[in-house]
Tab-separated table of N, CA, C and O in Angstrom:
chain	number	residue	atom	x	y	z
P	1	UNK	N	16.574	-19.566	-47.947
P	1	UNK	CA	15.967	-20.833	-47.615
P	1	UNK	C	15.567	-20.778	-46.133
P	1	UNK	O	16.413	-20.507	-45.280
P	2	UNK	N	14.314	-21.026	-45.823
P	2	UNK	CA	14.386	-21.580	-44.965
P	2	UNK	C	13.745	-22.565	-44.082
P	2	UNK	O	13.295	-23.467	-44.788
P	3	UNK	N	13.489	-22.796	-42.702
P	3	UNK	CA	13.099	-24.039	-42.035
P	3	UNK	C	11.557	-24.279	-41.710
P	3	UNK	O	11.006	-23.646	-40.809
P	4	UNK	N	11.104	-24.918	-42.234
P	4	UNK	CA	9.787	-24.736	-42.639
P	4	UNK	C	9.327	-25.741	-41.682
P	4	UNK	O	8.347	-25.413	-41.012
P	5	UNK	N	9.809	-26.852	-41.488
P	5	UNK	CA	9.327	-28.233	-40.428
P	5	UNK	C	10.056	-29.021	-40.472
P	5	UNK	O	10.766	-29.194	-41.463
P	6	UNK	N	10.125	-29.939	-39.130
P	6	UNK	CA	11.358	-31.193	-38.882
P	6	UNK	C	10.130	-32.389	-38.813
P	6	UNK	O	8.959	-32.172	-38.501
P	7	UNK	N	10.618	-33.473	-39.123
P	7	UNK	CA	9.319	-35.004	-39.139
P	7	UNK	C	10.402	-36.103	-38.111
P	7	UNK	O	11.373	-36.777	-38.453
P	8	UNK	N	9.969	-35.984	-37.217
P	8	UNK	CA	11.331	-37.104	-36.530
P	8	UNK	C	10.246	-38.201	-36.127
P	8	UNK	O	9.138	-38.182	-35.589
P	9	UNK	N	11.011	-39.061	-36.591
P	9	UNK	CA	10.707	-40.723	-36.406
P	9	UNK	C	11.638	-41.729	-35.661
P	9	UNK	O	12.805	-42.006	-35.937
P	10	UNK	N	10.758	-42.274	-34.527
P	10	UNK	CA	11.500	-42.939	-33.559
P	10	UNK	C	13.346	-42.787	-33.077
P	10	UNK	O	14.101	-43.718	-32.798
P	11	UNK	N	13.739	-40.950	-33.123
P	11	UNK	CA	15.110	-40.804	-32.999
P	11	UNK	C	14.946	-40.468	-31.539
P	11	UNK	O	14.012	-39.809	-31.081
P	12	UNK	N	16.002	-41.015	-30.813
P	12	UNK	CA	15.923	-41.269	-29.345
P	12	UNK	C	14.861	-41.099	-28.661
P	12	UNK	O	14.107	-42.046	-28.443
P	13	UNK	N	14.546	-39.496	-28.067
P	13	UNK	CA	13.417	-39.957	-26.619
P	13	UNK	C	12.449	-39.598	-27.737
P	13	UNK	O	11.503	-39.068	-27.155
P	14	UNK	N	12.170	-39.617	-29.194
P	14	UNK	CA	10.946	-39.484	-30.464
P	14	UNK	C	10.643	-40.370	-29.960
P	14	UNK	O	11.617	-41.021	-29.580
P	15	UNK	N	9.599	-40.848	-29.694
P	15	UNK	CA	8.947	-42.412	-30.258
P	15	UNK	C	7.471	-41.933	-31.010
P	15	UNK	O	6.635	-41.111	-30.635
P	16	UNK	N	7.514	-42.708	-32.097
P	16	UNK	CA	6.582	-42.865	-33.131
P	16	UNK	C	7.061	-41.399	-34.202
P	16	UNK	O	8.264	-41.138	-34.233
P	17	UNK	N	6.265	-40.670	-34.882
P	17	UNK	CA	6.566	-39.666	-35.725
P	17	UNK	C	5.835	-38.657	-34.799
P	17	UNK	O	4.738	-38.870	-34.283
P	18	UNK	N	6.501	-37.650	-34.666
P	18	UNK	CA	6.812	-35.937	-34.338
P	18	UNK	C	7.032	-35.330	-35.163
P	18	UNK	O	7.851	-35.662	-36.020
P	19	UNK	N	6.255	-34.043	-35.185
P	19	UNK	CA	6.432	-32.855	-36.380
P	19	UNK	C	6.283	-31.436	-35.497
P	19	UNK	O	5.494	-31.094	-34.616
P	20	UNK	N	7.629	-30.648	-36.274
P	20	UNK	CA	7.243	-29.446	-35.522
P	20	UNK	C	7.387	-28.549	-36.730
P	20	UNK	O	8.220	-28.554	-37.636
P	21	UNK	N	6.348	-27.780	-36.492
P	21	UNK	CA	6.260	-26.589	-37.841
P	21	UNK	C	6.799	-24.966	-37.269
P	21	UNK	O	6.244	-24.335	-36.370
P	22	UNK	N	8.193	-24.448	-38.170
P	22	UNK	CA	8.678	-23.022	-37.489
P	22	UNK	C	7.771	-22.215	-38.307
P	22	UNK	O	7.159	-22.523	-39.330
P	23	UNK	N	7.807	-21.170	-37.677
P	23	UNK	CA	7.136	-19.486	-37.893
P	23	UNK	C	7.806	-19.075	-39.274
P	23	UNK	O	9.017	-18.924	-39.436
P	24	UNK	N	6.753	-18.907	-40.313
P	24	UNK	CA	8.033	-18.421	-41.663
P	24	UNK	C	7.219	-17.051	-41.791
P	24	UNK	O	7.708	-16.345	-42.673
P	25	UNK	N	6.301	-16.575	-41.265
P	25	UNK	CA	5.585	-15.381	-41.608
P	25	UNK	C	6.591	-14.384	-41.489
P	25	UNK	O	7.621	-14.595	-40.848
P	26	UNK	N	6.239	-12.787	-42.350
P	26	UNK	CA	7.296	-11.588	-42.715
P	26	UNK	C	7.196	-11.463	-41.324
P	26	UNK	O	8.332	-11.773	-40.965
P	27	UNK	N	6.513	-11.189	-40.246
P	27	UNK	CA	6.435	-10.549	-38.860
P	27	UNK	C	7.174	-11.261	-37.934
P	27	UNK	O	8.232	-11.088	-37.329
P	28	UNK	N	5.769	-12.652	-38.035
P	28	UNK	CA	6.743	-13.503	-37.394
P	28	UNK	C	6.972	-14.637	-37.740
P	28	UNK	O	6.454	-15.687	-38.121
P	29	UNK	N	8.019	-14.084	-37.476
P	29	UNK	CA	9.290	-15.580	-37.875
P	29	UNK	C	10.182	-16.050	-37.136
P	29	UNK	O	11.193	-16.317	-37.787
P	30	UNK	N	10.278	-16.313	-35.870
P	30	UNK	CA	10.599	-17.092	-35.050
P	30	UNK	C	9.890	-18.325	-34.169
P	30	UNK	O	8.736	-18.281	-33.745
P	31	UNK	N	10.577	-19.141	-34.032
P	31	UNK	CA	9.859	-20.368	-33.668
P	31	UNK	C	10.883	-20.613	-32.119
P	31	UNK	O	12.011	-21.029	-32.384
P	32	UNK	N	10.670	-20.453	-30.964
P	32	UNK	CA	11.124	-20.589	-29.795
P	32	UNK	C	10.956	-22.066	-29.205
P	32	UNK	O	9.824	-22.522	-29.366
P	33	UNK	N	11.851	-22.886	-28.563
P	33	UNK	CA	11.772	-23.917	-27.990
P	33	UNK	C	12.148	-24.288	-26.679
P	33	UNK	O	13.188	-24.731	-26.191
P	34	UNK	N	11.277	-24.056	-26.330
P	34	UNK	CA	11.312	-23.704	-24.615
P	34	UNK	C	10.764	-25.058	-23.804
P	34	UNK	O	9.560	-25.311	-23.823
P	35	UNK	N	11.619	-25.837	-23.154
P	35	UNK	CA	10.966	-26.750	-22.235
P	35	UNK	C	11.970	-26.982	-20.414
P	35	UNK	O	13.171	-26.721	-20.332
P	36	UNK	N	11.307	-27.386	-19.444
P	36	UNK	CA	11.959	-28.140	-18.550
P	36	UNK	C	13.210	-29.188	-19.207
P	36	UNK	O	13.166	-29.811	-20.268
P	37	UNK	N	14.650	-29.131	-17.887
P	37	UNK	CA	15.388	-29.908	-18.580
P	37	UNK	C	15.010	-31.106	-18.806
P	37	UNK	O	13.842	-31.412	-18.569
P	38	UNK	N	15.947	-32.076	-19.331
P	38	UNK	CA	15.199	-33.496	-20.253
P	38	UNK	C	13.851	-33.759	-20.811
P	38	UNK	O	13.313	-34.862	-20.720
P	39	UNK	N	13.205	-32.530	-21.503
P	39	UNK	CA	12.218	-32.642	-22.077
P	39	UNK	C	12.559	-33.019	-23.709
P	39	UNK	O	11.626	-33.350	-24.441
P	40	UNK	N	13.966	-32.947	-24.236
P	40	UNK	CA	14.337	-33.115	-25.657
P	40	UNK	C	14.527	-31.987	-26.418
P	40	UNK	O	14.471	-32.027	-27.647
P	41	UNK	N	14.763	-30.911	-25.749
P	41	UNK	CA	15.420	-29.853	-26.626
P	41	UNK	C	16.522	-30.063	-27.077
P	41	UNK	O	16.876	-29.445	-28.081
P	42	UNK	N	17.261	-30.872	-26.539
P	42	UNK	CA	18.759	-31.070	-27.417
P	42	UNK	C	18.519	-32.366	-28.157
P	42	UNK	O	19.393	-32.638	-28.980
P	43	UNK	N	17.707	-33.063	-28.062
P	43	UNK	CA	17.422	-34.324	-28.561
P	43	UNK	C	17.142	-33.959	-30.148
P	43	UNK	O	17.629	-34.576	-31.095
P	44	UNK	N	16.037	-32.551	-30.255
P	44	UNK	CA	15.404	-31.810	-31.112
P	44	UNK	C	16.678	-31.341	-32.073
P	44	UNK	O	16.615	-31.548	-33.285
P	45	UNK	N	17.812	-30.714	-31.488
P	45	UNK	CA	18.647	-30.414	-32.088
P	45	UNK	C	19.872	-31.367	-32.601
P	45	UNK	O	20.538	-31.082	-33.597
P	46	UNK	N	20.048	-32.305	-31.960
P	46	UNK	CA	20.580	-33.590	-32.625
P	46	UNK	C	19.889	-34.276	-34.117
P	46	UNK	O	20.303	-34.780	-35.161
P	47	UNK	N	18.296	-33.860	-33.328
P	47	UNK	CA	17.859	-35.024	-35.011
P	47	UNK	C	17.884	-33.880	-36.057
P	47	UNK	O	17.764	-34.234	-37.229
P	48	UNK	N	18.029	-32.501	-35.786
P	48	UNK	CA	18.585	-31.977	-37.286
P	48	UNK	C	19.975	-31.817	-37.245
P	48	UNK	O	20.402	-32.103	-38.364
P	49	UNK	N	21.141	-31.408	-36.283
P	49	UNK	CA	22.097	-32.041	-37.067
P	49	UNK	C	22.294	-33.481	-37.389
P	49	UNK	O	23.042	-33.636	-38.355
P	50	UNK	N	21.755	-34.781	-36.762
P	50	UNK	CA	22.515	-36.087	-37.883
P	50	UNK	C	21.072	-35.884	-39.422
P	50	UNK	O	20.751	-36.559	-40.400
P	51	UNK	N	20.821	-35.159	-39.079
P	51	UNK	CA	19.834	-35.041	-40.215
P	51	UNK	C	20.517	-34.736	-41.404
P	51	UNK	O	20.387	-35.365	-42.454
P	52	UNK	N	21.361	-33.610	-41.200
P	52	UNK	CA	22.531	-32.613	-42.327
P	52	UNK	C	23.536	-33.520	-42.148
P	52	UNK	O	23.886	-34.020	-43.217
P	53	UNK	N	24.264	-34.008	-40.971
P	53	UNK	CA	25.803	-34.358	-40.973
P	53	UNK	C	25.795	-35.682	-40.737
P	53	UNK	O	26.820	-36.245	-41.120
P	54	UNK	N	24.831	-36.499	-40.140
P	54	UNK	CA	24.816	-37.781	-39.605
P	54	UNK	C	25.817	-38.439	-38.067
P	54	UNK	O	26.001	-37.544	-37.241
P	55	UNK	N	26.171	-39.251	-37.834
P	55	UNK	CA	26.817	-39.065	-36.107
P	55	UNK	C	27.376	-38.125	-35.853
P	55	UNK	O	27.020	-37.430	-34.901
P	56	UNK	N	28.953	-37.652	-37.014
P	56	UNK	CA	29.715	-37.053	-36.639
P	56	UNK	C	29.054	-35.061	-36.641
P	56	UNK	O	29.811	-34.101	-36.490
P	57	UNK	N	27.682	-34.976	-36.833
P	57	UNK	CA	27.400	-33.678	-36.222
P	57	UNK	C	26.831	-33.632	-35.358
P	57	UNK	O	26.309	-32.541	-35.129
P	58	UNK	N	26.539	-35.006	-34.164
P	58	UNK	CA	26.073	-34.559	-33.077
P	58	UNK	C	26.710	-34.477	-32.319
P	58	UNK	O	27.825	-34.999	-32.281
P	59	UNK	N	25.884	-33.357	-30.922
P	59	UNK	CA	26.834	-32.635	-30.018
P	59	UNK	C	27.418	-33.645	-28.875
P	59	UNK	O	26.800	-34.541	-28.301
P	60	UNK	N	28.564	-33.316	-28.731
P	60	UNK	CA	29.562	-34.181	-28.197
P	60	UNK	C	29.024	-34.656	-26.571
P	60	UNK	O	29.729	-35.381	-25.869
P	61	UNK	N	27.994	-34.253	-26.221
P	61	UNK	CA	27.803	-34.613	-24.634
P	61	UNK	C	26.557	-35.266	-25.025
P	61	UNK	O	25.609	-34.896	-24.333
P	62	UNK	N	26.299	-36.037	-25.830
P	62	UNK	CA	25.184	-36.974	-25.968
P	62	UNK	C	25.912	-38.084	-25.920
P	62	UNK	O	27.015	-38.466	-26.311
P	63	UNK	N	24.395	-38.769	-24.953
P	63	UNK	CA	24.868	-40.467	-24.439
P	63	UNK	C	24.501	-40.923	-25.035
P	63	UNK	O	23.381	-40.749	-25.516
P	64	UNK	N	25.721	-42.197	-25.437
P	64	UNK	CA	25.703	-43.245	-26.502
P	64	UNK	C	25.116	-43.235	-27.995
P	64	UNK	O	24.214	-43.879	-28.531
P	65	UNK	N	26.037	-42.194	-28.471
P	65	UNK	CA	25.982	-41.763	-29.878
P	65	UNK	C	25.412	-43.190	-31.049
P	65	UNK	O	24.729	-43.028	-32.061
P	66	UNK	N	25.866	-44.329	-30.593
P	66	UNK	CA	25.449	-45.087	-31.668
P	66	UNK	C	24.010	-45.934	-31.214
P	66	UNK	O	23.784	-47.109	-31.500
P	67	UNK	N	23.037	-44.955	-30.374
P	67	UNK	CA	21.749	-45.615	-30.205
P	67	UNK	C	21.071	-44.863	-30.776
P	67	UNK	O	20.358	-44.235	-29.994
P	68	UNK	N	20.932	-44.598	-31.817
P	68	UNK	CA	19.987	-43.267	-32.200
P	68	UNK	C	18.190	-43.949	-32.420
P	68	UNK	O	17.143	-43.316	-32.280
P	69	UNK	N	18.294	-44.820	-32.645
P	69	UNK	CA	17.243	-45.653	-32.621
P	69	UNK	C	16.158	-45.402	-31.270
P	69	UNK	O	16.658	-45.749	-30.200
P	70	UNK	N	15.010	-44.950	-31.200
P	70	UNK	CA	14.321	-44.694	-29.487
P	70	UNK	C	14.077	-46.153	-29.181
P	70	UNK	O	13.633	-47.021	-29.933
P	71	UNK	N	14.632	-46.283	-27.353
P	71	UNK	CA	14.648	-47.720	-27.241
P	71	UNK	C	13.054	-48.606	-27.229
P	71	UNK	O	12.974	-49.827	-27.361
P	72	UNK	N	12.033	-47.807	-27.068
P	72	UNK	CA	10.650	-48.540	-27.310
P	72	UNK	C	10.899	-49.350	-28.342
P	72	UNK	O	11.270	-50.507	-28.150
P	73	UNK	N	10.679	-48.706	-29.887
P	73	UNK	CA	10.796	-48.741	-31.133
P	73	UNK	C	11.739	-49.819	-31.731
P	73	UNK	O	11.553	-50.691	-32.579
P	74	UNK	N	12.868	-49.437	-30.956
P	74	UNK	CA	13.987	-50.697	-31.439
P	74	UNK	C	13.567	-52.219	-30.466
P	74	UNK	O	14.169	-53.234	-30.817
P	75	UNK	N	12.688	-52.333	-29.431
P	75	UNK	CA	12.886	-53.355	-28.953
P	75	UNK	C	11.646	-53.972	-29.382
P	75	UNK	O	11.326	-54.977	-28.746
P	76	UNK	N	10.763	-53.543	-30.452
P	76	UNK	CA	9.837	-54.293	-31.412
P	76	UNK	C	10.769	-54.920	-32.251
P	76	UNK	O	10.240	-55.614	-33.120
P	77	UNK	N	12.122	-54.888	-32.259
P	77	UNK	CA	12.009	-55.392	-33.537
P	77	UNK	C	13.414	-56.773	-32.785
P	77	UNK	O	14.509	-57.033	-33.283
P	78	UNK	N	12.957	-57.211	-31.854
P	78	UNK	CA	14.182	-57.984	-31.406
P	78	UNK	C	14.620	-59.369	-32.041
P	78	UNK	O	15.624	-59.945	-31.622
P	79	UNK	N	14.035	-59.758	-32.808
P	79	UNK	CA	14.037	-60.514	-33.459
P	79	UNK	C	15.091	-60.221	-34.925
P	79	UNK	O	15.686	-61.092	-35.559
P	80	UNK	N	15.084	-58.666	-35.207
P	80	UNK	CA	15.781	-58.795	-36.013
P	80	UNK	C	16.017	-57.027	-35.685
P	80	UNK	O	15.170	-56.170	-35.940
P	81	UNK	N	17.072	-56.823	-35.206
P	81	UNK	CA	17.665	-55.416	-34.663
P	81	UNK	C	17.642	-54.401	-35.908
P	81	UNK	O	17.413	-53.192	-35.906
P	82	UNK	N	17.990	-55.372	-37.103
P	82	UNK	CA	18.745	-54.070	-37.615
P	82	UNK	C	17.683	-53.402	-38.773
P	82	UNK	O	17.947	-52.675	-39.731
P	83	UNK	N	16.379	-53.942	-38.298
P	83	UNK	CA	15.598	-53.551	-39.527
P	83	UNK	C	14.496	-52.376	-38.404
P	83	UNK	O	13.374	-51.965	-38.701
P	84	UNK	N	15.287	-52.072	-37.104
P	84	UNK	CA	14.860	-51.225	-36.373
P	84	UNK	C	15.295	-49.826	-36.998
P	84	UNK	O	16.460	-50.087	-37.298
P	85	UNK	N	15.081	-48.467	-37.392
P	85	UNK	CA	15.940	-47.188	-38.251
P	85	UNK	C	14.968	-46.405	-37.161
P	85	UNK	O	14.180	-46.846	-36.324
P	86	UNK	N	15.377	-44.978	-37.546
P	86	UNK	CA	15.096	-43.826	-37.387
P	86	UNK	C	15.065	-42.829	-38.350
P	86	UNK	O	16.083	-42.654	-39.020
P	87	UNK	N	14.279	-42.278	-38.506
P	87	UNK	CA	14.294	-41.265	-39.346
P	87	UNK	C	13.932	-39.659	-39.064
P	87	UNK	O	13.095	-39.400	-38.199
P	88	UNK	N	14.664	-38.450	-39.906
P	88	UNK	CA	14.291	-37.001	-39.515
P	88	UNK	C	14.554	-36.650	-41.151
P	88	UNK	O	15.403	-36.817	-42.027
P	89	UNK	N	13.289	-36.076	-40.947
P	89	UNK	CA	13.262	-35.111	-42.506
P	89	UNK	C	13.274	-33.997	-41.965
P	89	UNK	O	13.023	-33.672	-40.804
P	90	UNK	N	13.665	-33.239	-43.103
P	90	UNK	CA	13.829	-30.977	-42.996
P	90	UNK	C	13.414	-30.439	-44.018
P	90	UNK	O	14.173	-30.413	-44.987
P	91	UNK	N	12.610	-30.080	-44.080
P	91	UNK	CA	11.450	-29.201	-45.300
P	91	UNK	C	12.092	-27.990	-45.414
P	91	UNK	O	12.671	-27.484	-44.453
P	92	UNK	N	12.051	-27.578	-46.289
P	92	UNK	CA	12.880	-25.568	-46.137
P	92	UNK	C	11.396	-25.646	-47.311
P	92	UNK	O	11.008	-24.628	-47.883
């Protein structure tokens, strides 16, 4: 099996829907993620683990585990918080 594309929707610094497509070709098949710090490389790797495990697989030095919501996104909906979500799909 494997990782074919992630779809992240408004999960922390996401705002709106993001898609990233990995390398599945026989040659190449690696997909590298290379940025300056706080660009969301670990952000990237949070929304696929709560993707598989949900809070309890994200990595322990992330701030304020129960905002997963990106704060743009959630503050459309102030009127009624909880119909603010996030979402990450994983294609294999």
């Amino acid at each position: 099996m494997k990782l074919r594309r992630i779809i992240i929707k408004d999960f922390r610094p996401f705002y709106g829907t993001q898609e990233i497509s990995f390398s599945h070709g026989k040659k190449l098949n690696v997909t590298i993620v290379h940025a300056e710090n706080g660009l969301g490389k670990t952000a990237l790797l949070n929304a696929l683990l709560w993707a598989f495990y949900g809070r309890d697989g994200l990595t322990n030095d992330i701030e304020q585990p129960d905002r997963i919501v990106n704060e743009i996104a959630a503050a459309q909906f102030k009127s009624n918080p909880a119909e603010a979500f996030a979402e990450v799909t994983v294609l294999f």
